[in-house]
PDB file of C-alpha atoms in Angstrom:
ATOM      1  CA  MET A   1     -63.772  85.343  -5.161  1.00 49.00           C
ATOM      2  CA  ALA A   2     -64.579  83.871  -1.805  1.00 49.00           C
ATOM      3  CA  GLU A   3     -66.572  81.140  -3.487  1.00 50.00           C
ATOM      4  CA  LYS A   4     -63.535  80.177  -5.616  1.00 49.00           C
ATOM      5  CA  GLN A   5     -61.301  80.020  -2.558  1.00 50.00           C
ATOM      6  CA  ALA A   6     -63.773  77.793  -0.790  1.00 48.00           C
ATOM      7  CA  HIS A   7     -63.905  75.549  -3.831  1.00 50.00           C
ATOM      8  CA  LEU A   8     -60.148  75.206  -3.914  1.00 48.00           C
ATOM      9  CA  ASN A   9     -59.961  74.365  -0.206  1.00 53.00           C
ATOM     10  CA  GLY A  10     -62.396  71.546  -0.646  1.00 51.00           C
ATOM     11  CA  ALA A  11     -60.739  70.133  -3.773  1.00 52.00           C
ATOM     12  CA  SER A  12     -59.481  66.489  -3.773  1.00 52.00           C
ATOM     13  CA  TYR A  13     -55.846  65.835  -4.792  1.00 53.00           C
ATOM     14  CA  GLY A  14     -56.160  62.048  -5.106  1.00 55.00           C
ATOM     15  CA  PRO A  15     -54.863  59.292  -2.818  1.00 57.00           C
ATOM     16  CA  SER A  16     -51.756  59.965  -0.750  1.00 60.00           C
ATOM     17  CA  ILE A  17     -48.477  58.400  -1.910  1.00 58.00           C
ATOM     18  CA  PRO A  18     -47.269  55.822   0.625  1.00 59.00           C
ATOM     19  CA  PRO A  19     -43.643  56.024   1.781  1.00 59.00           C
ATOM     20  CA  PRO A  20     -41.173  53.711   0.032  1.00 57.00           C
ATOM     21  CA  GLN A  21     -40.854  50.287   1.643  1.00 58.00           C
ATOM     22  CA  HIS A  22     -37.534  48.377   1.924  1.00 53.00           C
ATOM     23  CA  TYR A  23     -37.861  44.641   1.505  1.00 52.00           C
ATOM     24  CA  HIS A  24     -35.430  42.203   3.260  1.00 51.00           C
ATOM     25  CA  ARG A  25     -34.821  38.773   1.778  1.00 55.00           C
ATOM     26  CA  PRO A  26     -34.700  36.367   4.709  1.00 54.00           C
ATOM     27  CA  GLY A  27     -31.831  33.847   4.846  1.00 52.00           C
ATOM     28  CA  ARG A  28     -29.436  35.508   2.422  1.00 53.00           C
ATOM     29  CA  GLY A  29     -27.095  36.873   5.078  1.00 54.00           C
ATOM     30  CA  SER A  30     -27.163  33.633   7.101  1.00 57.00           C
ATOM     31  CA  ASP A  31     -26.334  31.548   4.001  1.00 61.00           C
ATOM     32  CA  CYS A  32     -23.348  33.743   3.257  1.00 65.00           C
ATOM     33  CA  GLY A  33     -22.121  33.468   6.845  1.00 67.00           C
ATOM     34  CA  CYS A  34     -22.460  29.675   6.816  1.00 75.00           C
ATOM     35  CA  CYS A  35     -20.555  29.359   3.522  1.00 78.00           C
ATOM     36  CA  CYS A  36     -17.806  31.657   4.761  1.00 83.00           C
ATOM     37  CA  PHE A  37     -17.449  29.631   7.957  1.00 79.00           C
ATOM     38  CA  LEU A  38     -17.243  26.334   6.053  1.00 82.00           C
ATOM     39  CA  ALA A  39     -14.635  27.778   3.693  1.00 83.00           C
ATOM     40  CA  PHE A  40     -12.596  29.014   6.642  1.00 85.00           C
ATOM     41  CA  LEU A  41     -12.886  25.674   8.410  1.00 85.00           C
ATOM     42  CA  LEU A  42     -11.756  23.838   5.254  1.00 87.00           C
ATOM     43  CA  LYS A  43      -8.704  26.104   4.970  1.00 89.00           C
ATOM     44  CA  VAL A  44      -7.824  25.429   8.598  1.00 91.00           C
ATOM     45  CA  ILE A  45      -8.087  21.652   8.118  1.00 92.00           C
ATOM     46  CA  ILE A  46      -5.939  21.736   4.963  1.00 92.00           C
ATOM     47  CA  THR A  47      -3.345  23.934   6.673  1.00 91.00           C
ATOM     48  CA  VAL A  48      -3.148  21.661   9.717  1.00 91.00           C
ATOM     49  CA  ALA A  49      -2.826  18.566   7.513  1.00 90.00           C
ATOM     50  CA  MET A  50      -0.019  20.184   5.526  1.00 89.00           C
ATOM     51  CA  LEU A  51       1.812  21.190   8.694  1.00 88.00           C
ATOM     52  CA  ILE A  52       1.529  17.663  10.112  1.00 88.00           C
ATOM     53  CA  GLY A  53       2.793  16.167   6.861  1.00 81.00           C
ATOM     54  CA  LEU A  54       5.669  18.650   6.750  1.00 76.00           C
ATOM     55  CA  PHE A  55       6.573  17.866  10.369  1.00 77.00           C
ATOM     56  CA  ILE A  56       6.660  14.110   9.689  1.00 76.00           C
ATOM     57  CA  LEU A  57       8.770  14.677   6.574  1.00 68.00           C
ATOM     58  CA  ILE A  58      11.256  16.859   8.474  1.00 65.00           C
ATOM     59  CA  ILE A  59      11.514  14.317  11.298  1.00 64.00           C
ATOM     60  CA  TRP A  60      12.090  11.541   8.778  1.00 65.00           C
ATOM     61  CA  LEU A  61      14.741  13.496   6.901  1.00 58.00           C
ATOM     62  CA  ILE A  62      16.544  14.378  10.133  1.00 58.00           C
ATOM     63  CA  PHE A  63      16.407  11.043  11.883  1.00 56.00           C
ATOM     64  CA  ARG A  64      16.353   8.567   9.003  1.00 58.00           C
ATOM     65  CA  PRO A  65      19.157   6.029   9.272  1.00 51.00           C
ATOM     66  CA  ILE A  66      22.375   7.174   7.637  1.00 55.00           C
ATOM     67  CA  ASN A  67      23.163   3.517   6.967  1.00 74.00           C
ATOM     68  CA  LYS A  68      20.391   1.249   5.792  1.00 87.00           C
ATOM     69  CA  VAL A  69      19.207  -1.483   8.154  1.00 93.00           C
ATOM     70  CA  GLU A  70      20.088  -4.898   6.719  1.00 94.00           C
ATOM     71  CA  PHE A  71      18.148  -8.154   6.877  1.00 96.00           C
ATOM     72  CA  HIS A  72      19.639 -11.591   6.123  1.00 94.00           C
ATOM     73  CA  VAL A  73      18.336 -15.147   6.316  1.00 94.00           C
ATOM     74  CA  THR A  74      21.195 -16.895   8.074  1.00 90.00           C
ATOM     75  CA  ASP A  75      19.832 -20.363   8.935  1.00 90.00           C
ATOM     76  CA  VAL A  76      16.953 -22.379   7.500  1.00 92.00           C
ATOM     77  CA  ALA A  77      15.703 -25.876   8.265  1.00 93.00           C
ATOM     78  CA  LEU A  78      12.834 -27.617   6.448  1.00 96.00           C
ATOM     79  CA  THR A  79      11.795 -30.950   7.964  1.00 96.00           C
ATOM     80  CA  GLN A  80       8.362 -31.389   6.368  1.00 97.00           C
ATOM     81  CA  PHE A  81       6.878 -30.213   3.089  1.00 97.00           C
ATOM     82  CA  ASN A  82       4.156 -32.520   1.788  1.00 97.00           C
ATOM     83  CA  TYR A  83       1.381 -31.652  -0.647  1.00 97.00           C
ATOM     84  CA  THR A  84      -1.642 -33.929  -1.006  1.00 95.00           C
ATOM     85  CA  ASN A  85      -5.302 -33.233  -1.776  1.00 94.00           C
ATOM     86  CA  ASN A  86      -4.737 -29.455  -1.994  1.00 95.00           C
ATOM     87  CA  MET A  87      -3.313 -29.444   1.520  1.00 97.00           C
ATOM     88  CA  LEU A  88       0.267 -28.440   2.305  1.00 98.00           C
ATOM     89  CA  GLN A  89       1.840 -29.828   5.475  1.00 98.00           C
ATOM     90  CA  PHE A  90       4.988 -28.026   6.551  1.00 98.00           C
ATOM     91  CA  ASN A  91       7.573 -27.538   9.269  1.00 98.00           C
ATOM     92  CA  LEU A  92       9.980 -24.702   8.552  1.00 97.00           C
ATOM     93  CA  ALA A  93      12.335 -22.835  10.891  1.00 96.00           C
ATOM     94  CA  ALA A  94      14.429 -19.810   9.946  1.00 95.00           C
ATOM     95  CA  ASN A  95      16.748 -17.321  11.597  1.00 95.00           C
ATOM     96  CA  ILE A  96      16.661 -13.772  10.225  1.00 96.00           C
ATOM     97  CA  SER A  97      19.352 -11.374  11.367  1.00 96.00           C
ATOM     98  CA  ILE A  98      18.730  -7.625  11.562  1.00 97.00           C
ATOM     99  CA  ARG A  99      21.744  -5.353  11.513  1.00 96.00           C
ATOM    100  CA  ASN A 100      21.413  -1.727  12.649  1.00 95.00           C
ATOM    101  CA  PRO A 101      24.738  -0.135  11.634  1.00 93.00           C
ATOM    102  CA  ASN A 102      23.909   3.368  12.852  1.00 91.00           C
ATOM    103  CA  LYS A 103      25.847   4.886  15.739  1.00 87.00           C
ATOM    104  CA  LYS A 104      23.133   7.095  17.247  1.00 85.00           C
ATOM    105  CA  ILE A 105      19.824   5.709  16.058  1.00 89.00           C
ATOM    106  CA  GLY A 106      17.846   2.947  17.771  1.00 94.00           C
ATOM    107  CA  ILE A 107      14.798   1.192  16.351  1.00 95.00           C
ATOM    108  CA  TYR A 108      11.527   0.186  18.000  1.00 97.00           C
ATOM    109  CA  TYR A 109       9.957  -2.850  16.321  1.00 98.00           C
ATOM    110  CA  ASP A 110       6.384  -2.390  17.498  1.00 98.00           C
ATOM    111  CA  ARG A 111       4.971  -5.097  15.234  1.00 98.00           C
ATOM    112  CA  ILE A 112       6.660  -8.030  13.492  1.00 98.00           C
ATOM    113  CA  GLU A 113       4.618 -10.414  11.354  1.00 98.00           C
ATOM    114  CA  ALA A 114       6.397 -13.165   9.417  1.00 98.00           C
ATOM    115  CA  ARG A 115       4.823 -14.980   6.463  1.00 98.00           C
ATOM    116  CA  ALA A 116       5.978 -17.853   4.286  1.00 98.00           C
ATOM    117  CA  PHE A 117       5.013 -18.261   0.611  1.00 98.00           C
ATOM    118  CA  TYR A 118       5.215 -21.035  -1.940  1.00 97.00           C
ATOM    119  CA  GLU A 119       4.306 -20.245  -5.547  1.00 96.00           C
ATOM    120  CA  ASP A 120       3.039 -16.828  -4.366  1.00 95.00           C
ATOM    121  CA  GLN A 121       0.571 -18.474  -1.979  1.00 97.00           C
ATOM    122  CA  ARG A 122       0.854 -17.887   1.743  1.00 97.00           C
ATOM    123  CA  PHE A 123       1.063 -21.052   3.805  1.00 98.00           C
ATOM    124  CA  GLY A 124       2.635 -19.894   7.083  1.00 97.00           C
ATOM    125  CA  TYR A 125       2.203 -17.041   9.585  1.00 98.00           C
ATOM    126  CA  HIS A 126       4.098 -16.180  12.759  1.00 97.00           C
ATOM    127  CA  ALA A 127       3.711 -13.072  14.946  1.00 98.00           C
ATOM    128  CA  LEU A 128       6.882 -12.245  16.854  1.00 98.00           C
ATOM    129  CA  THR A 129       7.419 -10.360  20.096  1.00 97.00           C
ATOM    130  CA  PRO A 130       8.084  -6.591  19.697  1.00 98.00           C
ATOM    131  CA  PHE A 131      11.473  -5.346  20.863  1.00 98.00           C
ATOM    132  CA  TYR A 132      13.878  -2.414  20.825  1.00 98.00           C
ATOM    133  CA  GLN A 133      17.152  -2.612  18.896  1.00 97.00           C
ATOM    134  CA  GLY A 134      19.977  -0.374  20.020  1.00 95.00           C
ATOM    135  CA  HIS A 135      22.480   1.347  17.764  1.00 91.00           C
ATOM    136  CA  LYS A 136      25.364  -0.659  16.236  1.00 93.00           C
ATOM    137  CA  ASN A 137      23.500  -3.840  17.091  1.00 96.00           C
ATOM    138  CA  THR A 138      22.591  -7.154  15.426  1.00 97.00           C
ATOM    139  CA  SER A 139      19.400  -8.951  16.478  1.00 97.00           C
ATOM    140  CA  VAL A 140      18.182 -12.377  15.341  1.00 97.00           C
ATOM    141  CA  LEU A 141      14.556 -13.343  14.784  1.00 98.00           C
ATOM    142  CA  ASN A 142      13.680 -17.011  15.291  1.00 97.00           C
ATOM    143  CA  VAL A 143      10.750 -17.768  13.004  1.00 97.00           C
ATOM    144  CA  VAL A 144       8.904 -21.095  12.998  1.00 97.00           C
ATOM    145  CA  PHE A 145       6.152 -22.153  10.591  1.00 98.00           C
ATOM    146  CA  LYS A 146       4.488 -25.446  11.431  1.00 97.00           C
ATOM    147  CA  GLY A 147       1.097 -26.885  10.494  1.00 97.00           C
ATOM    148  CA  GLN A 148      -0.991 -27.317   7.396  1.00 97.00           C
ATOM    149  CA  GLN A 149      -2.638 -24.935   4.965  1.00 97.00           C
ATOM    150  CA  ALA A 150      -4.981 -25.272   2.005  1.00 97.00           C
ATOM    151  CA  VAL A 151      -3.001 -24.467  -1.155  1.00 97.00           C
ATOM    152  CA  THR A 152      -3.989 -24.929  -4.787  1.00 96.00           C
ATOM    153  CA  LEU A 153      -1.227 -25.935  -7.187  1.00 97.00           C
ATOM    154  CA  GLN A 154      -2.184 -26.445 -10.813  1.00 95.00           C
ATOM    155  CA  GLY A 155      -0.462 -26.670 -14.182  1.00 95.00           C
ATOM    156  CA  GLU A 156       3.078 -25.324 -14.108  1.00 96.00           C
ATOM    157  CA  GLU A 157       2.941 -24.759 -10.345  1.00 96.00           C
ATOM    158  CA  LEU A 158       2.221 -28.440  -9.717  1.00 96.00           C
ATOM    159  CA  THR A 159       4.901 -29.441 -12.239  1.00 97.00           C
ATOM    160  CA  ARG A 160       7.507 -27.313 -10.438  1.00 96.00           C
ATOM    161  CA  PHE A 161       6.491 -28.773  -7.084  1.00 97.00           C
ATOM    162  CA  ASN A 162       6.953 -32.316  -8.368  1.00 97.00           C
ATOM    163  CA  GLN A 163      10.345 -31.372  -9.804  1.00 97.00           C
ATOM    164  CA  GLU A 164      11.435 -29.816  -6.518  1.00 95.00           C
ATOM    165  CA  ARG A 165      10.151 -32.811  -4.576  1.00 95.00           C
ATOM    166  CA  THR A 166      12.363 -35.008  -6.741  1.00 95.00           C
ATOM    167  CA  SER A 167      15.395 -32.771  -6.213  1.00 93.00           C
ATOM    168  CA  GLY A 168      14.635 -32.211  -2.527  1.00 92.00           C
ATOM    169  CA  LEU A 169      15.226 -28.457  -2.871  1.00 93.00           C
ATOM    170  CA  TYR A 170      12.253 -26.091  -2.552  1.00 95.00           C
ATOM    171  CA  SER A 171      11.878 -22.443  -3.600  1.00 94.00           C
ATOM    172  CA  ILE A 172      10.252 -20.640  -0.668  1.00 95.00           C
ATOM    173  CA  ALA A 173       9.865 -16.920   0.035  1.00 96.00           C
ATOM    174  CA  LEU A 174       9.706 -15.220   3.427  1.00 97.00           C
ATOM    175  CA  GLU A 175       8.221 -11.819   4.203  1.00 98.00           C
ATOM    176  CA  LEU A 176       8.250  -9.559   7.263  1.00 98.00           C
ATOM    177  CA  SER A 177       5.580  -6.905   7.807  1.00 98.00           C
ATOM    178  CA  LEU A 178       6.898  -4.342  10.272  1.00 97.00           C
ATOM    179  CA  ARG A 179       5.729  -1.311  12.204  1.00 97.00           C
ATOM    180  CA  ILE A 180       8.795   0.579  13.418  1.00 96.00           C
ATOM    181  CA  ARG A 181       9.911   3.859  14.989  1.00 94.00           C
ATOM    182  CA  PHE A 182      13.351   5.423  15.020  1.00 91.00           C
ATOM    183  CA  LYS A 183      14.855   6.937  18.172  1.00 90.00           C
ATOM    184  CA  LEU A 184      17.620   9.499  18.587  1.00 85.00           C
ATOM    185  CA  GLY A 185      18.184  10.438  22.215  1.00 83.00           C
ATOM    186  CA  LYS A 186      14.732  11.092  23.632  1.00 85.00           C
ATOM    187  CA  VAL A 187      13.174  11.927  20.282  1.00 84.00           C
ATOM    188  CA  LYS A 188      11.054   9.294  18.561  1.00 88.00           C
ATOM    189  CA  THR A 189       9.721   9.482  15.023  1.00 87.00           C
ATOM    190  CA  ALA A 190       6.291   8.589  13.751  1.00 89.00           C
ATOM    191  CA  ARG A 191       5.595   4.957  12.858  1.00 92.00           C
ATOM    192  CA  PHE A 192       6.583   3.498   9.506  1.00 93.00           C
ATOM    193  CA  LYS A 193       5.322   0.274   7.951  1.00 95.00           C
ATOM    194  CA  PRO A 194       8.027  -1.262   5.752  1.00 94.00           C
ATOM    195  CA  LYS A 195       8.036  -4.762   4.306  1.00 96.00           C
ATOM    196  CA  VAL A 196      11.045  -7.048   4.129  1.00 97.00           C
ATOM    197  CA  GLU A 197      11.083  -9.557   1.283  1.00 96.00           C
ATOM    198  CA  CYS A 198      13.368 -12.605   1.211  1.00 95.00           C
ATOM    199  CA  ASP A 199      12.555 -14.127  -2.163  1.00 89.00           C
ATOM    200  CA  ASP A 200      13.362 -17.434  -3.785  1.00 76.00           C
ATOM    201  CA  LEU A 201      15.190 -19.150  -0.959  1.00 90.00           C
ATOM    202  CA  LYS A 202      16.488 -22.594  -1.951  1.00 90.00           C
ATOM    203  CA  ILE A 203      15.762 -24.775   1.059  1.00 93.00           C
ATOM    204  CA  PRO A 204      16.634 -28.496   1.206  1.00 94.00           C
ATOM    205  CA  LEU A 205      14.199 -30.953   2.768  1.00 93.00           C
ATOM    206  CA  LYS A 206      15.543 -32.867   5.790  1.00 85.00           C
ATOM    207  CA  GLY A 207      19.053 -31.988   4.803  1.00 71.00           C
ATOM    208  CA  SER A 208      21.697 -29.904   6.495  1.00 60.00           C
ATOM    209  CA  PRO A 209      20.359 -26.420   7.340  1.00 57.00           C
ATOM    210  CA  VAL A 210      21.515 -23.706   5.000  1.00 57.00           C
ATOM    211  CA  SER A 211      23.940 -22.063   7.420  1.00 50.00           C
ATOM    212  CA  GLY A 212      25.710 -18.810   6.628  1.00 48.00           C
ATOM    213  CA  SER A 213      24.155 -18.649   3.177  1.00 52.00           C
ATOM    214  CA  ASN A 214      23.998 -14.854   3.498  1.00 53.00           C
ATOM    215  CA  ASN A 215      20.629 -14.604   1.780  1.00 83.00           C
ATOM    216  CA  LYS A 216      20.083 -10.861   1.814  1.00 86.00           C
ATOM    217  CA  CYS A 217      16.543  -9.526   1.975  1.00 94.00           C
ATOM    218  CA  GLU A 218      15.118  -6.331   0.499  1.00 93.00           C
ATOM    219  CA  ILE A 219      13.387  -3.732   2.648  1.00 93.00           C
ATOM    220  CA  LYS A 220      10.651  -1.595   1.083  1.00 90.00           C
ATOM    221  CA  PHE A 221       9.047   1.469   2.696  1.00 82.00           C
TER     222      PHE A 221
END
């Protein structure tokens, strides 16, 4: 009996079972944190952009002019308009009146660029001095285009030029590119960039200036 007990005490039960091991996948938690941060940052940027856009819209709706600002070409004088060898020589002067009919709103004209076109081709450019226009006020811009510019007139364009040279009356368009702000009291709006188009002006060469012709221009925001 003792021999059996000794045999059992010396018996082998096989290799010991190791404790369970928990494996950690490196980088998984950091990737999730990075993605979550980027998503949060994107939401913040979108929210801020929407708030800025909403603020500008509210300011515009509150302080937009009740009465539309009006632009008219009041006086024009053309003393030179020659076209030879694809070169246009010109001397054009124009007065453009700006009427602000609003009682409480002033306008900052931070940038004023005037351009002259013939047959949809630009031949003249004039940058004017910025200014502030008070409420219930009319201002006049004195624009002068003088010099020469390469212009290509072919086919029907050249035919129309020859016809207008014979009649002495030219079809010229003027355009103003503006950067403006509106002011009510001490509050100023964001900048807007409208264009003012004065199309198809009939201007005589070396004749009497077209005075008081009341050529109304169109403003586009």
